[in-house]
mmCIF file of C-alpha atoms in Angstrom:
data_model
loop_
_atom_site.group_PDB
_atom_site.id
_atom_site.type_symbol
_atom_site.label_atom_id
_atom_site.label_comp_id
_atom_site.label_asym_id
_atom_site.label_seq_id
_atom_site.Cartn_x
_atom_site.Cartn_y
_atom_site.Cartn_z
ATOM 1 C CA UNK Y 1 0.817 -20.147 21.159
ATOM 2 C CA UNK Y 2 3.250 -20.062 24.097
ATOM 3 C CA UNK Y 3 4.820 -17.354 25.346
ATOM 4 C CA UNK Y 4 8.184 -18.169 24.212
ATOM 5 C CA UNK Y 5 6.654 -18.391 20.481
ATOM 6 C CA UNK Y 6 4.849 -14.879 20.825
ATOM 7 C CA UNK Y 7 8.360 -13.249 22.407
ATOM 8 C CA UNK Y 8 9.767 -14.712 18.840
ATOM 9 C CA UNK Y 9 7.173 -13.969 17.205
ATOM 10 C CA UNK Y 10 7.405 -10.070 17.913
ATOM 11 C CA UNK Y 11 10.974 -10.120 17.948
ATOM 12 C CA UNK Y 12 11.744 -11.430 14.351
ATOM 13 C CA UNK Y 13 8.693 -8.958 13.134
ATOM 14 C CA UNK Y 14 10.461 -5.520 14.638
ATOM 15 C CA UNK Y 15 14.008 -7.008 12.938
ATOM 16 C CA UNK Y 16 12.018 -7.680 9.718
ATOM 17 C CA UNK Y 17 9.773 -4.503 9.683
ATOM 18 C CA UNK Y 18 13.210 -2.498 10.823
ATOM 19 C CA UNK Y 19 15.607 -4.515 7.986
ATOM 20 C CA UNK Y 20 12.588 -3.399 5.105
ATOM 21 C CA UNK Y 21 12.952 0.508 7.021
ATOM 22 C CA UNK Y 22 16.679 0.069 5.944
ATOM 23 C CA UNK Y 23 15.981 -1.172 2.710
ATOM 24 C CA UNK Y 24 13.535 2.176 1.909
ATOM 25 C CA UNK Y 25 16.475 4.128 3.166
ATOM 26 C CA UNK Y 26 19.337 2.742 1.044
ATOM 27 C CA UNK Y 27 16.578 3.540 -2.099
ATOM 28 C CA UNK Y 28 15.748 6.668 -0.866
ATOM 29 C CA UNK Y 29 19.073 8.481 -0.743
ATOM 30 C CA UNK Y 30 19.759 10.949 -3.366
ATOM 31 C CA UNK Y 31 21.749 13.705 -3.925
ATOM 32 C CA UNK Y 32 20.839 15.489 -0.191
ATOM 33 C CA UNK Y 33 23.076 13.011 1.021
ATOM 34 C CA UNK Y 34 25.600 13.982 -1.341
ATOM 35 C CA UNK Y 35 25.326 17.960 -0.727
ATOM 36 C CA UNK Y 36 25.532 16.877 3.325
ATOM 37 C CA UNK Y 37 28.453 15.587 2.983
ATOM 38 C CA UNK Y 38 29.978 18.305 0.138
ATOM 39 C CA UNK Y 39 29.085 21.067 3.144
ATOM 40 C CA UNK Y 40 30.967 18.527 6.405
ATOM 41 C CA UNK Y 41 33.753 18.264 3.801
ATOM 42 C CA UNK Y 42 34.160 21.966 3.412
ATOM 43 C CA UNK Y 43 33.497 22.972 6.929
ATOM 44 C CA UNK Y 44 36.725 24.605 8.104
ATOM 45 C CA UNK Y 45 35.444 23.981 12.259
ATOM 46 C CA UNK Y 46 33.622 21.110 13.577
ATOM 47 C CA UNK Y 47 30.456 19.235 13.221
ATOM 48 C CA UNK Y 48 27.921 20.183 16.176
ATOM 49 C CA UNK Y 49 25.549 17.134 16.591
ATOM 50 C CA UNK Y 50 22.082 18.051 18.041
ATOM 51 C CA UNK Y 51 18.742 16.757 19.384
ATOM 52 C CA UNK Y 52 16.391 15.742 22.845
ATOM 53 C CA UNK Y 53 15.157 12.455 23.672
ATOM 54 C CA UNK Y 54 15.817 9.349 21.506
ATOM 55 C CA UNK Y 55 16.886 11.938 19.128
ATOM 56 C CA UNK Y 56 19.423 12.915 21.042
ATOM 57 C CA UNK Y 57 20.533 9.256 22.108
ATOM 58 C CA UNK Y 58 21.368 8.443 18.686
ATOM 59 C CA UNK Y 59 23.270 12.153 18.177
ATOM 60 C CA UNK Y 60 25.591 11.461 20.977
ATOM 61 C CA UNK Y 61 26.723 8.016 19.224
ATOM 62 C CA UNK Y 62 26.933 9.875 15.553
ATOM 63 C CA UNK Y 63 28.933 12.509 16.695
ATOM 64 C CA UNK Y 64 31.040 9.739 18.832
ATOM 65 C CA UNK Y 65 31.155 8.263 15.328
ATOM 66 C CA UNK Y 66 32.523 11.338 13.383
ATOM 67 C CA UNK Y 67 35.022 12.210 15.701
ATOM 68 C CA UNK Y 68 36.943 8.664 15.951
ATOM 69 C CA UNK Y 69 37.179 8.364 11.996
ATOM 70 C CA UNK Y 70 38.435 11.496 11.127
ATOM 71 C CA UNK Y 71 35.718 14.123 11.087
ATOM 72 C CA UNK Y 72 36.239 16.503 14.160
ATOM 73 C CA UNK Y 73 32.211 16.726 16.239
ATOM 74 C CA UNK Y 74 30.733 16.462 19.549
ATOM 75 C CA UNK Y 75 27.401 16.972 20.648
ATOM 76 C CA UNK Y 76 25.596 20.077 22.074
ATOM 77 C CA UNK Y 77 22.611 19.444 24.101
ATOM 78 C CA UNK Y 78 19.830 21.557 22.730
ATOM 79 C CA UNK Y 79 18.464 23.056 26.242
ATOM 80 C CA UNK Y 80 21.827 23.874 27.491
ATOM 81 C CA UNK Y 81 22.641 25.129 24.351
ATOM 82 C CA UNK Y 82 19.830 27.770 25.373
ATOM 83 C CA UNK Y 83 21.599 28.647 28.631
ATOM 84 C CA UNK Y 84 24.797 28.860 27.555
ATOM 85 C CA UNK Y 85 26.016 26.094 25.255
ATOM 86 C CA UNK Y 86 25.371 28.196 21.765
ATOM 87 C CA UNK Y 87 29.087 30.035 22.280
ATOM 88 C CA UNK Y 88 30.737 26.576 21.656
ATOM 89 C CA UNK Y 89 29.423 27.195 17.898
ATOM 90 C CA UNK Y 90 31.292 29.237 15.645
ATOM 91 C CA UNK Y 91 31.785 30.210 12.207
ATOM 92 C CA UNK Y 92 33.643 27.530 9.969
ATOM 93 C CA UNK Y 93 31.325 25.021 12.339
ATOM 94 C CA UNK Y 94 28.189 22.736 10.463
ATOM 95 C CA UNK Y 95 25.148 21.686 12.292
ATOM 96 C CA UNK Y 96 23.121 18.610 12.458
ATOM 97 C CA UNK Y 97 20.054 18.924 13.595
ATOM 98 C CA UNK Y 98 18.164 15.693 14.491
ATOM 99 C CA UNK Y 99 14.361 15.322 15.230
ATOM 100 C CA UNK Y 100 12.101 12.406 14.076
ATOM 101 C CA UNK Y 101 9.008 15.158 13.761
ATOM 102 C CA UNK Y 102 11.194 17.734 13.139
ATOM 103 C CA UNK Y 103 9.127 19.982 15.440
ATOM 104 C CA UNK Y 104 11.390 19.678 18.467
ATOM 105 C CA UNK Y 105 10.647 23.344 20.454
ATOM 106 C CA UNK Y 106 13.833 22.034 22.177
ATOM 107 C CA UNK Y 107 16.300 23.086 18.828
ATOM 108 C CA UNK Y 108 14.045 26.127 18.280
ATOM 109 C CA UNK Y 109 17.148 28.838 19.823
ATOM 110 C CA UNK Y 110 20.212 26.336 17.922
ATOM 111 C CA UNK Y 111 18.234 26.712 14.872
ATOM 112 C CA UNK Y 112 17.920 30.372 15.508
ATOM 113 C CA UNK Y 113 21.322 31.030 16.166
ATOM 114 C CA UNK Y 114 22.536 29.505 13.237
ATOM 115 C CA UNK Y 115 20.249 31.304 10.629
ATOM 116 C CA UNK Y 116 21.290 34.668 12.600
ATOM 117 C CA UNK Y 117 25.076 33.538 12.280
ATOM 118 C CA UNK Y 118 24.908 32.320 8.743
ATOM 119 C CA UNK Y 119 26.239 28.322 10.476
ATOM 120 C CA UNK Y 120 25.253 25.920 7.914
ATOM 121 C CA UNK Y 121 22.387 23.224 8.946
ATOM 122 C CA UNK Y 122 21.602 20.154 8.061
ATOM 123 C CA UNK Y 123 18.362 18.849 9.031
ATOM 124 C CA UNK Y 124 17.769 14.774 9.419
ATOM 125 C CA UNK Y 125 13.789 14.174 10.124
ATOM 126 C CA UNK Y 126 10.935 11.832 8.515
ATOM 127 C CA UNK Y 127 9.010 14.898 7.924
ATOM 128 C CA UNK Y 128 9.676 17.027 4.775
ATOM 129 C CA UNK Y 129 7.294 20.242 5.812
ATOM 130 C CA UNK Y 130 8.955 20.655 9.169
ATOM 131 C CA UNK Y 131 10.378 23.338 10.846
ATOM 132 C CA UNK Y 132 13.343 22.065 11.152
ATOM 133 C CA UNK Y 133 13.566 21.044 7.418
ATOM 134 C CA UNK Y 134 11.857 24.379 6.175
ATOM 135 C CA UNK Y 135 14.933 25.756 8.303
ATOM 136 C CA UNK Y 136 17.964 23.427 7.308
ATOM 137 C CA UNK Y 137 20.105 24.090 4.130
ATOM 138 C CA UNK Y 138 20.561 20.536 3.361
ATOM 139 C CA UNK Y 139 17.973 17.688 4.117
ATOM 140 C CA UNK Y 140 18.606 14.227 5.393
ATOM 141 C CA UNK Y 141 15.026 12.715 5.158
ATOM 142 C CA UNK Y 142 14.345 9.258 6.496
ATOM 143 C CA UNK Y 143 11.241 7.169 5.163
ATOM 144 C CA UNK Y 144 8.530 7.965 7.222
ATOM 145 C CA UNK Y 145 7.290 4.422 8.170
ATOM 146 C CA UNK Y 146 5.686 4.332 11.442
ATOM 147 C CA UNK Y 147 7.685 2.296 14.315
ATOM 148 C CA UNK Y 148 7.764 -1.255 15.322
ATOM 149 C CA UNK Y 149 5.668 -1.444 17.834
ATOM 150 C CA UNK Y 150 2.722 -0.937 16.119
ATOM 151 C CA UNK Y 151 1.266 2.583 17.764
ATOM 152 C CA UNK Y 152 3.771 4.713 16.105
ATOM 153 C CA UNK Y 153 5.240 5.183 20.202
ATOM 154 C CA UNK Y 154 8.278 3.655 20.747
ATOM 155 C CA UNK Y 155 10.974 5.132 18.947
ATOM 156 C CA UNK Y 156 12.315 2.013 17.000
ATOM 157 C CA UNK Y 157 12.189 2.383 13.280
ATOM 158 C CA UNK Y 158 12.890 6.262 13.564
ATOM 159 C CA UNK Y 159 16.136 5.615 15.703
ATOM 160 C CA UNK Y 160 17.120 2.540 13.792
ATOM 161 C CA UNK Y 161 17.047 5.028 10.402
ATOM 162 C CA UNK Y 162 18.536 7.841 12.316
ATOM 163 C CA UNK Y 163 21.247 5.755 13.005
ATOM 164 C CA UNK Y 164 21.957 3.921 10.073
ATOM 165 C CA UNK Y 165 22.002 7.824 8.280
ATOM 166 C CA UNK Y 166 24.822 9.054 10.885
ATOM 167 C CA UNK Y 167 26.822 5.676 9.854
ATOM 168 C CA UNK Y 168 26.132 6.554 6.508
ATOM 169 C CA UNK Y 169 27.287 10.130 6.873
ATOM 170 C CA UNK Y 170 30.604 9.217 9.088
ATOM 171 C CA UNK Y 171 32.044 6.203 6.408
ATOM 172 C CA UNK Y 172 31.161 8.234 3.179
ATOM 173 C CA UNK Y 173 33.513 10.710 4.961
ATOM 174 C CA UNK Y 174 35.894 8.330 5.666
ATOM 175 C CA UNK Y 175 36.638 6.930 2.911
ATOM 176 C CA UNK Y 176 36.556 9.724 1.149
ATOM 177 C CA UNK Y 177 39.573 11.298 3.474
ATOM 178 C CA UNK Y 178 41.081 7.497 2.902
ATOM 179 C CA UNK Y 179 40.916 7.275 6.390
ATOM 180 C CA UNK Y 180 42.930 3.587 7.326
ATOM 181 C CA UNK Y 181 43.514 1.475 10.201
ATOM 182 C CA UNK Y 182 46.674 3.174 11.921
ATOM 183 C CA UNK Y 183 44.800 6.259 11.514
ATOM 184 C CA UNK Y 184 41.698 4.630 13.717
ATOM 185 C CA UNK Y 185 44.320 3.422 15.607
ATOM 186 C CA UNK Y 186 44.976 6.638 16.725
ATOM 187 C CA UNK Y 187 42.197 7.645 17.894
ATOM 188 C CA UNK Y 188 41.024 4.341 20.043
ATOM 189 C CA UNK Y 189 44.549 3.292 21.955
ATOM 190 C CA UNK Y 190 42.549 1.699 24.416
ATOM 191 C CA UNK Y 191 40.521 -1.834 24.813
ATOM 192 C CA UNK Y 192 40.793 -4.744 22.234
ATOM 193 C CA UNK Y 193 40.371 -2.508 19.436
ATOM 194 C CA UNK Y 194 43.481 -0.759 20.318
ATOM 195 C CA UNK Y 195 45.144 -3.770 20.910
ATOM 196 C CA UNK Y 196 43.949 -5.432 17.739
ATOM 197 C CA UNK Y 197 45.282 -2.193 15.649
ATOM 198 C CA UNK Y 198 48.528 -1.858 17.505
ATOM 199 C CA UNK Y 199 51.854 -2.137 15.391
ATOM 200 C CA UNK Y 200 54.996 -4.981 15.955
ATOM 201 C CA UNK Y 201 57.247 -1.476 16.994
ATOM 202 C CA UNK Y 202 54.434 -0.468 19.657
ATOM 203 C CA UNK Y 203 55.414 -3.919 21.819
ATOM 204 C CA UNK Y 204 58.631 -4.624 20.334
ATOM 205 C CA UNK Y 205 61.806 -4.838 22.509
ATOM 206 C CA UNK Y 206 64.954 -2.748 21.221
ATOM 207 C CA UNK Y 207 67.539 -4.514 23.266
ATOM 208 C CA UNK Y 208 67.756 -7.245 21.666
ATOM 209 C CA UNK Y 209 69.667 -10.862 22.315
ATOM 210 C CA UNK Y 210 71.956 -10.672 18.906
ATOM 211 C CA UNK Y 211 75.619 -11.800 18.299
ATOM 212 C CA UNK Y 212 77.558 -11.434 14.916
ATOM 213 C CA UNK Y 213 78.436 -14.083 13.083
ATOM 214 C CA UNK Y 214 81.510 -16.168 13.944
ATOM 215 C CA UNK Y 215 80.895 -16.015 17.800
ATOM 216 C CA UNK Y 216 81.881 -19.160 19.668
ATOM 217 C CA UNK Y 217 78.322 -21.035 21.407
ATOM 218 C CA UNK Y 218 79.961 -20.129 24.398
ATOM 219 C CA UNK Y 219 79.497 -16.353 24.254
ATOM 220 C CA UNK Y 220 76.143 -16.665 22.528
ATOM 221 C CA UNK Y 221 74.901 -18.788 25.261
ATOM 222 C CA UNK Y 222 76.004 -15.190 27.907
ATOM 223 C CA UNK Y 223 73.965 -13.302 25.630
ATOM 224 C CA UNK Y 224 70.928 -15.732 25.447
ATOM 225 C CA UNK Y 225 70.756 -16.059 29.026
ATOM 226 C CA UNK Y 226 71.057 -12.380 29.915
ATOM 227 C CA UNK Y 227 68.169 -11.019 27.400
ATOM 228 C CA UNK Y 228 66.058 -13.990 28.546
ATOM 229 C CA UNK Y 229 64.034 -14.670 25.343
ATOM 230 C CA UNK Y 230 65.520 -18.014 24.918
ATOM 231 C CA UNK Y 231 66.755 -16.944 21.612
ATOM 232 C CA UNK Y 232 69.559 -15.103 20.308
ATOM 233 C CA UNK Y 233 70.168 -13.705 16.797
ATOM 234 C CA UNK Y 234 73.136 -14.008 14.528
ATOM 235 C CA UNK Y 235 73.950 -10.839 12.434
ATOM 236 C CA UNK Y 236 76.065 -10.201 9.726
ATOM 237 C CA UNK Y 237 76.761 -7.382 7.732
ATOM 238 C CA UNK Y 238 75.334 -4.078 8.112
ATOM 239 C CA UNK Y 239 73.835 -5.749 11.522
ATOM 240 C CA UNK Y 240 71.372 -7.858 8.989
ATOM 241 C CA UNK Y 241 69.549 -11.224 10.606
ATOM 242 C CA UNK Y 242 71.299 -14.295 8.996
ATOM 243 C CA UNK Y 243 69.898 -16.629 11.222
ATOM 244 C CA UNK Y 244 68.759 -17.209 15.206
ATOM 245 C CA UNK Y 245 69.601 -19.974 17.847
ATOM 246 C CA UNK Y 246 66.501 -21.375 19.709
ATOM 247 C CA UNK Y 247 66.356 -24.155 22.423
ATOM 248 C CA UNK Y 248 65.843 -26.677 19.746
ATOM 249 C CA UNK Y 249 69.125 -26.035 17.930
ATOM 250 C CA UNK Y 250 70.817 -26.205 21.465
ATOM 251 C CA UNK Y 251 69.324 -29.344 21.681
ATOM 252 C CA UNK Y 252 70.116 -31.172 18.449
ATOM 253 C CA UNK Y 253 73.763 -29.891 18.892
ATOM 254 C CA UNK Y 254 74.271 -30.931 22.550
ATOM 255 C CA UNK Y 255 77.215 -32.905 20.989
ATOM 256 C CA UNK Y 256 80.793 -30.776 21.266
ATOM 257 C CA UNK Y 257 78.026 -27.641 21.432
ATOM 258 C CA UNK Y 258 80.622 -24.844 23.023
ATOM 259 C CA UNK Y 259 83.410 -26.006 20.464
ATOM 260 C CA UNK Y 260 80.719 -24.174 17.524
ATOM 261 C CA UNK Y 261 80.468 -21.150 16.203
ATOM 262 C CA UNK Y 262 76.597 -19.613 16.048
ATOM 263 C CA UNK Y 263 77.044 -20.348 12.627
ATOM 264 C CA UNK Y 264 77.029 -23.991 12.729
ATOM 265 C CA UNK Y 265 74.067 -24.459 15.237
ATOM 266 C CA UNK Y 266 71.567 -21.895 13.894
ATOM 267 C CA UNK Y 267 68.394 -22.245 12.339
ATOM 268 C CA UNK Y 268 68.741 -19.913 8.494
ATOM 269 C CA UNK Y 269 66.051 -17.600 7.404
ATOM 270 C CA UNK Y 270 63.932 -17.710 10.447
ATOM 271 C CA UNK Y 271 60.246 -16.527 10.631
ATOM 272 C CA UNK Y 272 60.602 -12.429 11.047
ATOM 273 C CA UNK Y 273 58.147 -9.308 11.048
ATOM 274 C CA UNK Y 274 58.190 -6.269 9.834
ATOM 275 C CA UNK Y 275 58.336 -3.576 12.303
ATOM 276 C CA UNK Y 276 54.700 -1.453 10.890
ATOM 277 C CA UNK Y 277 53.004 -4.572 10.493
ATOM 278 C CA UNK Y 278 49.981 -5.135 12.400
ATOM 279 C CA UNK Y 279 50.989 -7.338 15.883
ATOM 280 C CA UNK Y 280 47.689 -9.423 15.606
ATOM 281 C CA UNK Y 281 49.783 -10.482 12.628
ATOM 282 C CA UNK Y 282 52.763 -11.085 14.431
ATOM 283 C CA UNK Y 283 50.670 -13.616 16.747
ATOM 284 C CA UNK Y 284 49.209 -15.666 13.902
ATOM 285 C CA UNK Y 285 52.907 -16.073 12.433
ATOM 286 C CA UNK Y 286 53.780 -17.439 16.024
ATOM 287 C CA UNK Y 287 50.590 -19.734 16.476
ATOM 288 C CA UNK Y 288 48.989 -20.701 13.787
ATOM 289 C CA UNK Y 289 52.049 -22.075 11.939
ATOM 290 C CA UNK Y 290 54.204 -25.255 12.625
ATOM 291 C CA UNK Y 291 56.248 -25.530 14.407
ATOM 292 C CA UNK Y 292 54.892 -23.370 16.749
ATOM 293 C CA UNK Y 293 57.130 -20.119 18.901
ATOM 294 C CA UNK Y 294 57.210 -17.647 20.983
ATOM 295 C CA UNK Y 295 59.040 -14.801 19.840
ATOM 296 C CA UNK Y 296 59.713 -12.817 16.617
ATOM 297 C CA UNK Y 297 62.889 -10.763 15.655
ATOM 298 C CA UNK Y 298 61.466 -7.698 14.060
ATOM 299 C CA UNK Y 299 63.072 -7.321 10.976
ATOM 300 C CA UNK Y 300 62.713 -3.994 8.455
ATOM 301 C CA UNK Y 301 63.254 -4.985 4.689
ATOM 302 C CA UNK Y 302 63.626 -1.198 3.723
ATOM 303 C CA UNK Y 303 67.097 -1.516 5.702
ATOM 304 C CA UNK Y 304 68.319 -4.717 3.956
ATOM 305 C CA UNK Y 305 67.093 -6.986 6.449
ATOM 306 C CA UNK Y 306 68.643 -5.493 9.605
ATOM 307 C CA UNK Y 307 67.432 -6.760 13.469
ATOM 308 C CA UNK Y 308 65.582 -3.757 14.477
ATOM 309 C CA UNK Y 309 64.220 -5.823 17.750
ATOM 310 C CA UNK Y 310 62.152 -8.488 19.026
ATOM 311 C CA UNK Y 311 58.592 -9.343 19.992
ATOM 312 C CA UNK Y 312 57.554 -12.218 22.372
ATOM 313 C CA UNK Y 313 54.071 -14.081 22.629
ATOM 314 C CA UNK Y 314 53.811 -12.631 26.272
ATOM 315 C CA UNK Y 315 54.495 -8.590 25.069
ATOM 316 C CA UNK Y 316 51.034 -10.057 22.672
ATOM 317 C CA UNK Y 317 49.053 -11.446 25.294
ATOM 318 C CA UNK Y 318 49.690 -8.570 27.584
ATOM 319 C CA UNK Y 319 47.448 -6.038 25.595
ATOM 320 C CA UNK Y 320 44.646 -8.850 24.614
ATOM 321 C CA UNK Y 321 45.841 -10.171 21.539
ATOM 322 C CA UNK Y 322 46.018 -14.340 20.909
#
């Protein structure tokens, strides 16, 4: 066997021994879970995420977790919670405890402090008799099934589990608050995510190129030039969107073009967006259809159909969408 083969070797057995971890774990969970999640529910503070080494790894991306869908928690280092740290809990707060072993000495003072202060714990560990699970109120138990590497060393399966459990914990919550997308949205403004949950009326422009209907090509053409979206809308009653003039209609009307009205030359019932709507949708309705543009006129049904303002492919592009 090359060396290649045994690197792929190993590597597809820890995904497979870690993938049959996750399977024990989905069949394992019971009504623990449930009670866990009862007790985060009713928690009038936060959720205080703790634990050292890997343990403590994986707590800082759970509470991380929790917090950006809804479910207020950070995470309190267990030895400075021992110089220190143990005022930032409070009553109204719920604890979870992590430790593979669930012998940690590190937790020993947290765990303390919150049987002294009546804070509820949960405990998440593989090992049932622990301290830490003879301690908690409500148990998370992972399957105890030894870790990938072989030796029972390297923390692999027990993270992997850990991990999964937090995710677990964080979406049950979730959904159950109905948590949605603009919600998420509002917690993660920044990077591709934020860009990929931002809203038409978060890039939108307000001053928008529109004329009402009946104006002479000659003023539209003022209006088109000064916005500089090489469009201009034509509004009718109650400022509603009857139609737009693009290049192309300029075009096919060269012909006796400043004797028209808007009317004549524009293009009816135009491809608009509604002003919540996602703008990742907004850049699909200017791509991926025929013929292709480059700008929307934001339109709000709820207000019969009046211009509310305009999006271009660049205002898109600018955060990281198309």
């Amino acid at each position: 066997m090359t060396d290649n083969e045994s690197f792929l070797k190993t590597a597809k057995q820890v995904v497979t021994d870690e993938a049959r971890a996750l399977d024990a774990l989905a069949g394992s969970l019971d009504q623990d879970f449930a009670e866990a999640v009862q007790m985060i529910l009713q928690a009038t503070g936060r959720i205080i995420v703790s634990g050292i080494g890997k343990s403590g790894h994986i707590g800082h991306k759970i509470a991380a977790t929790l917090a950006s869908t809804g479910t207020p928690a950070y995470f309190v280092h267990p030895a400075e919670a021992s110089h220190g740290d143990l005022g930032m809990l409070s009553k109204g707060d719920v604890v979870l405890a992590i430790s593979n072993s669930g012998e940690a000495p590190e937790l020993a003072n947290l765990l303390a402090f919150t049987r002294r202060f009546g804070i509820p714990l949960i405990g998440l560990s593989s090992k049932p008799e622990s301290t830490l699970m003879k301690q908690a109120d409500v148990h998370l138990l992972i399957p105890s099934m030894g870790e990938a590497c072989g030796f029972g060393m390297v923390p692999s399966i027990s993270t992997t589990l850990t991990l999964a459990m937090g995710d677990a914990l964080a979406i049950a919550l979730m959904k159950y608050r109905d948590f949605k997308p603009e919600n998420f949205r509002d917690f993660h403004p920044g990077g591709k995510l934020g860009a990929q949950l931002s809203k038409v009326r978060d890039l939108m422009h307000t001053d928008i190129p529109v004329v009402p209907s009946g104006t002479q090509m000659s003023e539209a053409l003022l209006v088109m030039s000064q916005k500089g979206f090489g469009v201009v809308g034509v509004t009718g009653e109650n400022d509603r969107l009857l139609g737009i003039v693009t290049d192309g209609d300029l075009r096919r009307h060269m012909q006796g073009l400043l004797d028209l009205t808007v009317d004549e030359v524009m293009t009816i019932d135009p491809r608009t967006i509604g002003p919540d709507e996602l703008a990742e949708g907004a850049v699909a309705l200017m791509t991926m259809q025929k013929p292709k543009i480059t700008c929307l006129f934001v339109v709000d049904p709820a207000s019969g159909g009046r211009a509310e303002g305009i999006l271009h492919i660049h205002d898109c592009l600018r955060v990281g969408l198309g």
